[in-house]
Amino acid sequence: MAPADTPLAGKQRIMDVAAGLFIERGVDGASLRQIADLVGMKAGSLYYHFGSKNELLSAVFERGIEVMMTAFSEANAASSTLPGRDRVAAHVRAHLAALFENGPYTAAHVTAFRTAPAEVRHTIVPVRDGYEAMWADLLRELSHSGAIAESTPLGLHRLLLFGSMNASVEWFDPGRGNLDDLAIAITNQFWDGLAQEAPA
Amino acid sequence: MAPADTPLAGKQRIMDVAAGLFIERGVDGASLRQIADLVGMKAGSLYYHFGSKNELLSAVFERGIEVMMTAFSEANAASSTLPGRDRVAAHVRAHLAALFENGPYTAAHVTAFRTAPAEVRHTIVPVRDGYEAMWADLLRELSHSGAIAESTPLGLHRLLLFGSMNASVEWFDPGRGNLDDLAIAITNQFWDGLAQEAPA
DNA sequence: GTCTATACCACGATAGAC
DNA sequence: GTCTATCGTGGTATAGAC
């Protein structure tokens, strides 16, 4: 626990502000001067905490993935005995929590990763692969249990699901909408689709 | 038709190169010097064709939306008498064509719009709203015809579908994968979901 | 741990020759 | 229609005082 007079100290506070700005303005649009300004210090002072802008960027991305993985693991533990549909719902909700409720890190990773310098991307890829593997395992289990057809291309549909979930950072406002409802809608879409069962 | 000795002349060629670079490096990461370099001219010369970087950016975005709308209209004309599922498939395929087969404009719009200057975004929003309205109309028809349940929140599921389709620019390689297959997978996901009908 | 000061460079943009 | 040359600004990063 941090001391009471430093609610968000040092690296933590810088990363928090930086992540928010990476989301809003992109990697190159977010300047160190602006980040420092929002933190309440001068640009040069950032270099006491991070060796370069790329180092700060990498730290934000890694934290973002860490947040997703933690959320996934907790959902996994809580839902392992539930039916397939509820397991998916739990993990969708956890992913949304990482995007909207656990700081700006995951959202920064999802929106800014693509345009980051190749050097940064290459250090992050192995970490992000770890998260994808968690989902791959989950879907494989659902397939083996018969909840999903054996013939379904799981990797492809995992990417489609990620697309639906991650794109929500562009339009969902957690102050106006309800994340539980969104998780249910995404799960409905993923599990059952939109087609009417039997035309009345 | 352009004269034979100017395969991609003036504005057209600049926009083509710029769009590609906006995708790769983002709005602020793509510099006018680099764009000019790839076109084969000097940075100052760009200003004969566009009044500012923002003007070039806006032109790319508008073209990207135009491409999507044209693709949608063609798919609409070709599929209007088909069953609901096939109509969706036709429009999904058209959207993917806009993203991957009709130049880099639509992909640039989809990836770079969010971090563009507010001034640019505001001029583009009304145009993009036109495209969303086309999809809203389509889904409303499907709902009225009974193919989709009346209770389905169409706006929400449209956004989820857009998320799945647009995110493919981050992972789909048209040189390796097949766009028809991708369109079918996305349609399957959207229409039927992944759940097994009856456990065997 | 943060400051001031500054180096060096790339950015968008403009002016005028050709 | 493209060039060269250049202006002013703001970028990342460093050095050394405090």
Tab-separated table of C-alpha atoms (C1' of nucleotides) in Angstrom:
chain	number	residue	atom	x	y	z
A	1	MET	CA	0.000	0.000	0.000
A	2	ALA	CA	1.304	3.438	-0.914
A	3	PRO	CA	1.829	6.142	1.739
A	4	ALA	CA	-1.240	8.311	2.245
A	5	ASP	CA	0.343	11.478	0.873
A	6	THR	CA	1.361	9.911	-2.457
A	7	PRO	CA	-1.853	8.522	-3.888
A	8	LEU	CA	-0.228	7.646	-7.223
A	9	ALA	CA	3.496	7.990	-6.930
A	10	GLY	CA	6.351	7.973	-9.386
A	11	LYS	CA	6.281	5.522	-12.251
A	12	GLN	CA	2.702	4.505	-11.508
A	13	ARG	CA	1.311	8.001	-11.929
A	14	ILE	CA	3.360	8.698	-15.061
A	15	MET	CA	2.215	5.465	-16.677
A	16	ASP	CA	-1.373	6.258	-15.816
A	17	VAL	CA	-1.283	9.634	-17.508
A	18	ALA	CA	0.780	8.364	-20.448
A	19	ALA	CA	-1.612	5.495	-21.137
A	20	GLY	CA	-4.557	7.882	-21.247
A	21	LEU	CA	-2.756	10.126	-23.691
A	22	PHE	CA	-1.636	7.219	-25.889
A	23	ILE	CA	-5.297	6.276	-26.220
A	24	GLU	CA	-6.434	9.779	-27.102
A	25	ARG	CA	-3.646	10.968	-29.358
A	26	GLY	CA	-1.751	7.860	-30.399
A	27	VAL	CA	1.879	6.955	-29.830
A	28	ASP	CA	3.390	9.820	-31.815
A	29	GLY	CA	0.659	12.279	-30.955
A	30	ALA	CA	1.301	11.977	-27.227
A	31	SER	CA	4.404	14.014	-26.416
A	32	LEU	CA	6.559	13.681	-23.327
A	33	ARG	CA	6.099	17.375	-22.673
A	34	GLN	CA	2.332	16.915	-22.570
A	35	ILE	CA	2.560	13.810	-20.394
A	36	ALA	CA	4.866	15.587	-17.976
A	37	ASP	CA	2.545	18.556	-17.932
A	38	LEU	CA	-0.468	16.445	-16.949
A	39	VAL	CA	1.583	14.662	-14.305
A	40	GLY	CA	2.702	18.006	-12.934
A	41	MET	CA	6.407	17.873	-13.706
A	42	LYS	CA	8.832	18.910	-16.440
A	43	ALA	CA	9.641	16.702	-19.413
A	44	GLY	CA	13.249	16.180	-18.392
A	45	SER	CA	12.165	14.747	-15.055
A	46	LEU	CA	10.493	11.804	-16.739
A	47	TYR	CA	13.930	10.445	-17.562
A	48	TYR	CA	14.594	9.765	-13.919
A	49	HIS	CA	11.828	7.124	-14.103
A	50	PHE	CA	12.097	5.862	-17.678
A	51	GLY	CA	15.106	5.692	-19.938
A	52	SER	CA	13.199	6.711	-23.060
A	53	LYS	CA	9.744	7.222	-24.498
A	54	ASN	CA	9.855	3.696	-25.896
A	55	GLU	CA	10.605	2.318	-22.455
A	56	LEU	CA	7.575	4.120	-21.051
A	57	LEU	CA	5.475	2.879	-23.945
A	58	SER	CA	6.599	-0.713	-23.398
A	59	ALA	CA	5.883	-0.495	-19.690
A	60	VAL	CA	2.335	0.686	-20.425
A	61	PHE	CA	1.723	-2.130	-22.914
A	62	GLU	CA	3.107	-4.809	-20.616
A	63	ARG	CA	0.966	-3.579	-17.771
A	64	GLY	CA	-2.051	-3.621	-20.075
A	65	ILE	CA	-1.497	-7.257	-20.938
A	66	GLU	CA	-0.807	-8.131	-17.314
A	67	VAL	CA	-4.172	-6.613	-16.363
A	68	MET	CA	-5.978	-8.701	-19.006
A	69	MET	CA	-4.261	-11.896	-17.893
A	70	THR	CA	-5.082	-11.334	-14.255
A	71	ALA	CA	-8.720	-10.680	-15.112
A	72	PHE	CA	-8.821	-13.808	-17.243
A	73	SER	CA	-7.320	-15.987	-14.512
A	74	GLU	CA	-9.811	-14.772	-11.943
A	75	ALA	CA	-12.715	-15.396	-14.310
A	76	ASN	CA	-11.326	-18.817	-15.075
A	77	ALA	CA	-11.175	-19.797	-11.426
A	78	ALA	CA	-14.677	-18.476	-10.784
A	79	SER	CA	-16.356	-20.089	-13.790
A	80	SER	CA	-14.549	-23.392	-14.326
A	81	THR	CA	-17.502	-25.533	-13.258
A	82	LEU	CA	-20.170	-23.572	-15.147
A	83	PRO	CA	-21.786	-24.455	-18.498
A	84	GLY	CA	-19.935	-23.316	-21.637
A	85	ARG	CA	-22.057	-20.294	-22.279
A	86	ASP	CA	-21.554	-18.923	-18.771
A	87	ARG	CA	-17.836	-19.541	-18.924
A	88	VAL	CA	-17.630	-17.432	-22.067
A	89	ALA	CA	-19.761	-14.737	-20.467
A	90	ALA	CA	-17.460	-14.620	-17.443
A	91	HIS	CA	-14.375	-14.206	-19.577
A	92	VAL	CA	-15.956	-11.600	-21.828
A	93	ARG	CA	-16.912	-9.638	-18.723
A	94	ALA	CA	-13.361	-9.949	-17.429
A	95	HIS	CA	-11.902	-8.676	-20.695
A	96	LEU	CA	-14.245	-5.691	-20.606
A	97	ALA	CA	-13.227	-5.048	-17.009
A	98	ALA	CA	-9.607	-4.917	-18.139
A	99	LEU	CA	-10.542	-2.449	-20.881
A	100	PHE	CA	-12.703	-0.120	-18.794
A	101	GLU	CA	-12.381	-0.750	-15.069
A	102	ASN	CA	-8.725	-1.506	-14.331
A	103	GLY	CA	-6.981	1.635	-15.532
A	104	PRO	CA	-6.194	2.803	-19.058
A	105	TYR	CA	-3.386	0.297	-19.665
A	106	THR	CA	-5.269	-2.393	-21.531
A	107	ALA	CA	-7.131	0.132	-23.668
A	108	ALA	CA	-3.807	1.820	-24.473
A	109	HIS	CA	-2.331	-1.508	-25.522
A	110	VAL	CA	-5.307	-2.319	-27.718
A	111	THR	CA	-5.467	1.055	-29.474
A	112	ALA	CA	-1.839	2.143	-29.682
A	113	PHE	CA	0.087	-1.086	-30.166
A	114	ARG	CA	-0.274	-1.224	-33.932
A	115	THR	CA	1.530	2.044	-34.636
A	116	ALA	CA	4.233	1.594	-32.000
A	117	PRO	CA	7.866	1.368	-33.173
A	118	ALA	CA	8.777	-2.124	-34.395
A	119	GLU	CA	11.359	-2.390	-31.626
A	120	VAL	CA	8.647	-1.954	-28.998
A	121	ARG	CA	6.194	-4.259	-30.738
A	122	HIS	CA	8.717	-7.057	-30.897
A	123	THR	CA	9.387	-7.001	-27.172
A	124	ILE	CA	5.641	-7.065	-26.466
A	125	VAL	CA	4.506	-9.771	-28.886
A	126	PRO	CA	5.612	-12.717	-26.695
A	127	VAL	CA	3.717	-11.279	-23.735
A	128	ARG	CA	0.549	-10.740	-25.730
A	129	ASP	CA	0.844	-14.268	-27.123
A	130	GLY	CA	0.494	-15.527	-23.574
A	131	TYR	CA	-2.944	-13.934	-23.311
A	132	GLU	CA	-4.089	-15.285	-26.652
A	133	ALA	CA	-3.025	-18.742	-25.514
A	134	MET	CA	-5.304	-18.501	-22.500
A	135	TRP	CA	-8.291	-17.888	-24.755
A	136	ALA	CA	-7.183	-20.588	-27.143
A	137	ASP	CA	-7.138	-23.052	-24.255
A	138	LEU	CA	-10.616	-22.013	-23.138
A	139	LEU	CA	-12.101	-22.394	-26.610
A	140	ARG	CA	-10.379	-25.732	-27.112
A	141	GLU	CA	-11.921	-27.023	-23.925
A	142	LEU	CA	-15.356	-25.874	-25.055
A	143	SER	CA	-14.813	-27.588	-28.374
A	144	HIS	CA	-13.684	-30.837	-26.768
A	145	SER	CA	-16.652	-30.801	-24.425
A	146	GLY	CA	-18.991	-30.563	-27.400
A	147	ALA	CA	-20.356	-27.112	-26.615
A	148	ILE	CA	-18.784	-25.820	-29.827
A	149	ALA	CA	-18.634	-27.839	-33.038
A	150	GLU	CA	-15.314	-29.619	-33.665
A	151	SER	CA	-15.206	-28.148	-37.159
A	152	THR	CA	-15.240	-24.530	-35.953
A	153	PRO	CA	-12.013	-22.653	-36.762
A	154	LEU	CA	-11.354	-21.539	-33.199
A	155	GLY	CA	-8.435	-19.234	-33.924
A	156	LEU	CA	-10.437	-17.271	-36.442
A	157	HIS	CA	-13.468	-16.894	-34.219
A	158	ARG	CA	-11.251	-15.879	-31.317
A	159	LEU	CA	-9.980	-13.010	-33.457
A	160	LEU	CA	-13.539	-12.010	-34.362
A	161	LEU	CA	-14.507	-12.005	-30.710
A	162	PHE	CA	-11.452	-9.921	-29.796
A	163	GLY	CA	-12.461	-7.513	-32.536
A	164	SER	CA	-15.946	-7.064	-31.098
A	165	MET	CA	-14.696	-6.635	-27.556
A	166	ASN	CA	-11.757	-4.343	-28.285
A	167	ALA	CA	-13.636	-2.088	-30.681
A	168	SER	CA	-15.891	-1.139	-27.786
A	169	VAL	CA	-13.166	1.242	-26.550
A	170	GLU	CA	-14.086	3.403	-29.539
A	171	TRP	CA	-17.768	3.803	-28.730
A	172	PHE	CA	-18.663	2.472	-25.268
A	173	ASP	CA	-18.917	5.017	-22.474
A	174	PRO	CA	-18.747	3.270	-19.079
A	175	GLY	CA	-20.371	6.316	-17.510
A	176	ARG	CA	-23.513	5.875	-19.599
A	177	GLY	CA	-23.683	2.175	-20.420
A	178	ASN	CA	-23.623	-0.934	-18.269
A	179	LEU	CA	-20.703	-3.300	-18.682
A	180	ASP	CA	-22.694	-6.325	-17.527
A	181	ASP	CA	-25.246	-5.684	-20.254
A	182	LEU	CA	-22.524	-5.259	-22.853
A	183	ALA	CA	-20.876	-8.512	-21.794
A	184	ILE	CA	-24.203	-10.306	-22.127
A	185	ALA	CA	-24.857	-8.866	-25.573
A	186	ILE	CA	-21.402	-9.864	-26.786
A	187	THR	CA	-21.840	-13.336	-25.365
A	188	ASN	CA	-25.286	-13.700	-26.958
A	189	GLN	CA	-23.824	-12.654	-30.283
A	190	PHE	CA	-20.877	-15.014	-29.970
A	191	TRP	CA	-22.772	-17.998	-28.657
A	192	ASP	CA	-26.161	-17.893	-30.377
A	193	GLY	CA	-25.956	-15.368	-33.184
A	194	LEU	CA	-28.796	-13.118	-34.240
A	195	ALA	CA	-30.909	-15.393	-36.410
A	196	GLN	CA	-34.416	-16.034	-35.191
A	197	GLU	CA	-34.789	-19.689	-34.120
A	198	ALA	CA	-38.110	-20.410	-35.787
A	199	PRO	CA	-40.029	-17.798	-37.805
A	200	ALA	CA	-43.305	-17.332	-35.884
B	1	MET	CA	-9.971	7.404	-67.509
B	2	ALA	CA	-6.488	8.796	-66.844
B	3	PRO	CA	-3.978	9.321	-69.676
B	4	ALA	CA	-1.787	6.309	-70.297
B	5	ASP	CA	1.428	7.960	-69.173
B	6	THR	CA	0.141	8.965	-65.749
B	7	PRO	CA	-0.955	5.719	-64.114
B	8	LEU	CA	-1.668	7.365	-60.771
B	9	ALA	CA	-1.450	11.077	-61.190
B	10	GLY	CA	-1.402	14.005	-58.796
B	11	LYS	CA	-3.782	13.947	-55.877
B	12	GLN	CA	-4.730	10.333	-56.483
B	13	ARG	CA	-1.188	9.039	-56.128
B	14	ILE	CA	-0.443	11.192	-53.095
B	15	MET	CA	-3.589	10.020	-51.345
B	16	ASP	CA	-2.722	6.416	-52.105
B	17	VAL	CA	0.701	6.663	-50.519
B	18	ALA	CA	-0.552	8.792	-47.622
B	19	ALA	CA	-3.330	6.344	-46.766
B	20	GLY	CA	-0.855	3.480	-46.620
B	21	LEU	CA	1.399	5.411	-44.307
B	22	PHE	CA	-1.474	6.537	-42.067
B	23	ILE	CA	-2.311	2.868	-41.585
B	24	GLU	CA	1.243	1.843	-40.767
B	25	ARG	CA	2.420	4.742	-38.619
B	26	GLY	CA	-0.708	6.590	-37.578
B	27	VAL	CA	-1.699	10.175	-38.255
B	28	ASP	CA	1.179	11.827	-36.393
B	29	GLY	CA	3.682	9.115	-37.236
B	30	ALA	CA	3.257	9.649	-40.970
B	31	SER	CA	5.157	12.781	-41.942
B	32	LEU	CA	4.662	14.821	-45.086
B	33	ARG	CA	8.367	14.401	-45.850
B	34	GLN	CA	8.025	10.625	-45.797
B	35	ILE	CA	4.849	10.708	-47.885
B	36	ALA	CA	6.488	12.989	-50.446
B	37	ASP	CA	9.535	10.727	-50.488
B	38	LEU	CA	7.474	7.643	-51.314
B	39	VAL	CA	5.556	9.551	-53.975
B	40	GLY	CA	8.818	10.738	-55.471
B	41	MET	CA	8.611	14.436	-54.793
B	42	LYS	CA	9.658	16.980	-52.173
B	43	ALA	CA	7.527	17.836	-49.162
B	44	GLY	CA	6.849	21.390	-50.275
B	45	SER	CA	5.374	20.169	-53.548
B	46	LEU	CA	2.516	18.471	-51.724
B	47	TYR	CA	1.092	21.884	-50.983
B	48	TYR	CA	0.289	22.409	-54.619
B	49	HIS	CA	-2.255	19.574	-54.288
B	50	PHE	CA	-3.434	19.949	-50.686
B	51	GLY	CA	-3.638	23.044	-48.536
B	52	SER	CA	-2.489	21.269	-45.378
B	53	LYS	CA	-1.819	17.877	-43.846
B	54	ASN	CA	-5.298	17.924	-42.343
B	55	GLU	CA	-6.808	18.516	-45.767
B	56	LEU	CA	-4.959	15.499	-47.124
B	57	LEU	CA	-6.056	13.466	-44.129
B	58	SER	CA	-9.687	14.483	-44.597
B	59	ALA	CA	-9.566	13.635	-48.285
B	60	VAL	CA	-8.265	10.141	-47.472
B	61	PHE	CA	-10.982	9.557	-44.874
B	62	GLU	CA	-13.763	10.790	-47.138
B	63	ARG	CA	-12.578	8.588	-49.951
B	64	GLY	CA	-12.449	5.648	-47.556
B	65	ILE	CA	-16.074	6.132	-46.588
B	66	GLU	CA	-17.077	6.681	-50.202
B	67	VAL	CA	-15.504	3.319	-51.083
B	68	MET	CA	-17.456	1.578	-48.323
B	69	MET	CA	-20.728	3.160	-49.375
B	70	THR	CA	-20.265	2.226	-53.010
B	71	ALA	CA	-19.491	-1.356	-52.044
B	72	PHE	CA	-22.553	-1.455	-49.819
B	73	SER	CA	-24.847	-0.118	-52.520
B	74	GLU	CA	-23.644	-2.660	-55.044
B	75	ALA	CA	-24.120	-5.495	-52.567
B	76	ASN	CA	-27.552	-4.169	-51.741
B	77	ALA	CA	-28.651	-4.170	-55.358
B	78	ALA	CA	-27.260	-7.658	-55.935
B	79	SER	CA	-28.742	-9.282	-52.817
B	80	SER	CA	-32.059	-7.526	-52.245
B	81	THR	CA	-34.157	-10.566	-53.125
B	82	LEU	CA	-32.081	-13.123	-51.230
B	83	PRO	CA	-32.814	-14.637	-47.778
B	84	GLY	CA	-31.616	-12.651	-44.760
B	85	ARG	CA	-28.518	-14.677	-44.147
B	86	ASP	CA	-27.284	-14.260	-47.704
B	87	ARG	CA	-27.989	-10.560	-47.664
B	88	VAL	CA	-25.794	-10.184	-44.582
B	89	ALA	CA	-23.090	-12.299	-46.207
B	90	ALA	CA	-23.120	-10.110	-49.312
B	91	HIS	CA	-22.725	-6.935	-47.288
B	92	VAL	CA	-20.022	-8.374	-45.068
B	93	ARG	CA	-18.123	-9.403	-48.183
B	94	ALA	CA	-18.561	-5.901	-49.599
B	95	HIS	CA	-17.230	-4.292	-46.430
B	96	LEU	CA	-14.182	-6.573	-46.536
B	97	ALA	CA	-13.679	-5.655	-50.185
B	98	ALA	CA	-13.619	-1.996	-49.173
B	99	LEU	CA	-11.045	-2.782	-46.497
B	100	PHE	CA	-8.725	-4.954	-48.577
B	101	GLU	CA	-9.460	-4.782	-52.281
B	102	ASN	CA	-10.333	-1.168	-53.117
B	103	GLY	CA	-7.214	0.697	-52.073
B	104	PRO	CA	-5.970	1.637	-48.610
B	105	TYR	CA	-8.520	4.398	-48.019
B	106	THR	CA	-11.102	2.501	-46.006
B	107	ALA	CA	-8.463	0.792	-43.890
B	108	ALA	CA	-6.847	4.177	-43.252
B	109	HIS	CA	-10.173	5.599	-42.140
B	110	VAL	CA	-10.826	2.675	-39.831
B	111	THR	CA	-7.405	2.670	-38.166
B	112	ALA	CA	-6.402	6.319	-38.123
B	113	PHE	CA	-9.671	8.178	-37.598
B	114	ARG	CA	-9.678	7.935	-33.823
B	115	THR	CA	-6.429	9.867	-33.283
B	116	ALA	CA	-7.042	12.469	-36.000
B	117	PRO	CA	-7.333	16.130	-34.932
B	118	ALA	CA	-10.806	16.987	-33.632
B	119	GLU	CA	-11.232	19.466	-36.461
B	120	VAL	CA	-10.806	16.684	-39.030
B	121	ARG	CA	-12.999	14.244	-37.142
B	122	HIS	CA	-15.852	16.693	-36.966
B	123	THR	CA	-15.918	17.234	-40.719
B	124	ILE	CA	-15.905	13.466	-41.297
B	125	VAL	CA	-18.505	12.344	-38.765
B	126	PRO	CA	-21.546	13.307	-40.886
B	127	VAL	CA	-20.142	11.340	-43.822
B	128	ARG	CA	-19.465	8.254	-41.746
B	129	ASP	CA	-22.949	8.517	-40.242
B	130	GLY	CA	-24.304	8.003	-43.745
B	131	TYR	CA	-22.641	4.609	-43.938
B	132	GLU	CA	-23.856	3.543	-40.519
B	133	ALA	CA	-27.378	4.487	-41.580
B	134	MET	CA	-27.168	2.110	-44.536
B	135	TRP	CA	-26.405	-0.778	-42.202
B	136	ALA	CA	-29.056	0.349	-39.757
B	137	ASP	CA	-31.615	0.221	-42.581
B	138	LEU	CA	-30.519	-3.249	-43.597
B	139	LEU	CA	-30.747	-4.631	-40.075
B	140	ARG	CA	-34.109	-2.966	-39.518
B	141	GLU	CA	-35.484	-4.672	-42.616
B	142	LEU	CA	-34.192	-8.028	-41.391
B	143	SER	CA	-35.800	-7.418	-38.054
B	144	HIS	CA	-39.152	-6.422	-39.582
B	145	SER	CA	-39.102	-9.461	-41.831
B	146	GLY	CA	-38.713	-11.704	-38.800
B	147	ALA	CA	-35.248	-12.996	-39.654
B	148	ILE	CA	-33.898	-11.279	-36.539
B	149	ALA	CA	-35.824	-11.085	-33.269
B	150	GLU	CA	-37.668	-7.803	-32.673
B	151	SER	CA	-36.082	-7.544	-29.230
B	152	THR	CA	-32.513	-7.533	-30.560
B	153	PRO	CA	-30.694	-4.232	-29.915
B	154	LEU	CA	-29.726	-3.657	-33.530
B	155	GLY	CA	-27.456	-0.652	-32.972
B	156	LEU	CA	-25.371	-2.521	-30.453
B	157	HIS	CA	-24.983	-5.619	-32.588
B	158	ARG	CA	-24.120	-3.482	-35.599
B	159	LEU	CA	-21.219	-2.068	-33.606
B	160	LEU	CA	-20.099	-5.555	-32.599
B	161	LEU	CA	-20.191	-6.651	-36.242
B	162	PHE	CA	-18.212	-3.583	-37.300
B	163	GLY	CA	-15.690	-4.445	-34.609
B	164	SER	CA	-15.194	-7.960	-35.948
B	165	MET	CA	-14.893	-6.814	-39.543
B	166	ASN	CA	-12.674	-3.796	-38.980
B	167	ALA	CA	-10.300	-5.528	-36.594
B	168	SER	CA	-9.369	-7.859	-39.447
B	169	VAL	CA	-7.105	-5.120	-40.842
B	170	GLU	CA	-4.824	-5.883	-37.905
B	171	TRP	CA	-4.370	-9.576	-38.594
B	172	PHE	CA	-5.777	-10.620	-41.977
B	173	ASP	CA	-3.294	-10.908	-44.844
B	174	PRO	CA	-5.158	-10.891	-48.189
B	175	GLY	CA	-2.111	-12.486	-49.791
B	176	ARG	CA	-2.414	-15.572	-47.597
B	177	GLY	CA	-6.076	-15.829	-46.647
B	178	ASN	CA	-9.251	-15.894	-48.692
B	179	LEU	CA	-11.691	-13.032	-48.314
B	180	ASP	CA	-14.699	-15.141	-49.297
B	181	ASP	CA	-13.894	-17.574	-46.499
B	182	LEU	CA	-13.468	-14.741	-44.029
B	183	ALA	CA	-16.791	-13.217	-45.036
B	184	ILE	CA	-18.487	-16.582	-44.537
B	185	ALA	CA	-16.916	-17.084	-41.125
B	186	ILE	CA	-17.971	-13.611	-40.001
B	187	THR	CA	-21.486	-14.194	-41.291
B	188	ASN	CA	-21.697	-17.581	-39.570
B	189	GLN	CA	-20.598	-15.986	-36.339
B	190	PHE	CA	-23.044	-13.109	-36.675
B	191	TRP	CA	-26.019	-15.121	-37.809
B	192	ASP	CA	-25.768	-18.451	-35.990
B	193	GLY	CA	-23.159	-18.086	-33.272
B	194	LEU	CA	-20.799	-20.833	-32.211
B	195	ALA	CA	-22.944	-22.932	-29.899
B	196	GLN	CA	-23.554	-26.501	-30.990
B	197	GLU	CA	-27.252	-26.972	-31.894
B	198	ALA	CA	-27.789	-30.274	-30.123
B	199	PRO	CA	-25.037	-32.151	-28.247
B	200	ALA	CA	-24.596	-35.386	-30.200
C	1	DG	C1'	13.481	13.317	-7.464
C	2	DT	C1'	12.726	17.445	-9.846
C	3	DC	C1'	14.447	21.559	-11.797
C	4	DT	C1'	16.598	24.720	-15.635
C	5	DA	C1'	18.811	25.015	-19.704
C	6	DT	C1'	19.895	23.510	-23.888
C	7	DA	C1'	21.408	20.462	-27.921
C	8	DC	C1'	19.897	18.603	-31.967
C	9	DC	C1'	16.581	17.250	-35.102
C	10	DA	C1'	12.212	16.619	-37.626
C	11	DC	C1'	7.909	18.618	-38.141
C	12	DG	C1'	4.324	21.448	-40.970
C	13	DA	C1'	4.192	25.219	-43.725
C	14	DT	C1'	5.537	29.265	-46.938
C	15	DA	C1'	7.960	31.961	-50.705
C	16	DG	C1'	9.776	32.396	-54.948
C	17	DA	C1'	12.711	30.392	-58.798
C	18	DC	C1'	12.153	27.491	-62.651
D	1	DG	C1'	3.739	21.215	-61.127
D	2	DT	C1'	7.932	20.649	-58.779
D	3	DC	C1'	12.046	22.506	-56.966
D	4	DT	C1'	15.204	24.814	-53.266
D	5	DA	C1'	15.538	27.206	-49.273
D	6	DT	C1'	14.055	28.498	-45.087
D	7	DC	C1'	11.078	29.881	-41.020
D	8	DG	C1'	9.217	28.866	-36.578
D	9	DT	C1'	7.780	25.340	-33.505
D	10	DG	C1'	7.879	21.474	-30.829
D	11	DG	C1'	9.835	16.749	-30.566
D	12	DT	C1'	13.198	13.455	-27.665
D	13	DA	C1'	16.923	13.474	-24.982
D	14	DT	C1'	21.013	15.040	-21.963
D	15	DA	C1'	23.790	17.620	-18.330
D	16	DG	C1'	24.268	19.507	-14.153
D	17	DA	C1'	22.310	22.481	-10.300
D	18	DC	C1'	19.503	21.944	-6.327
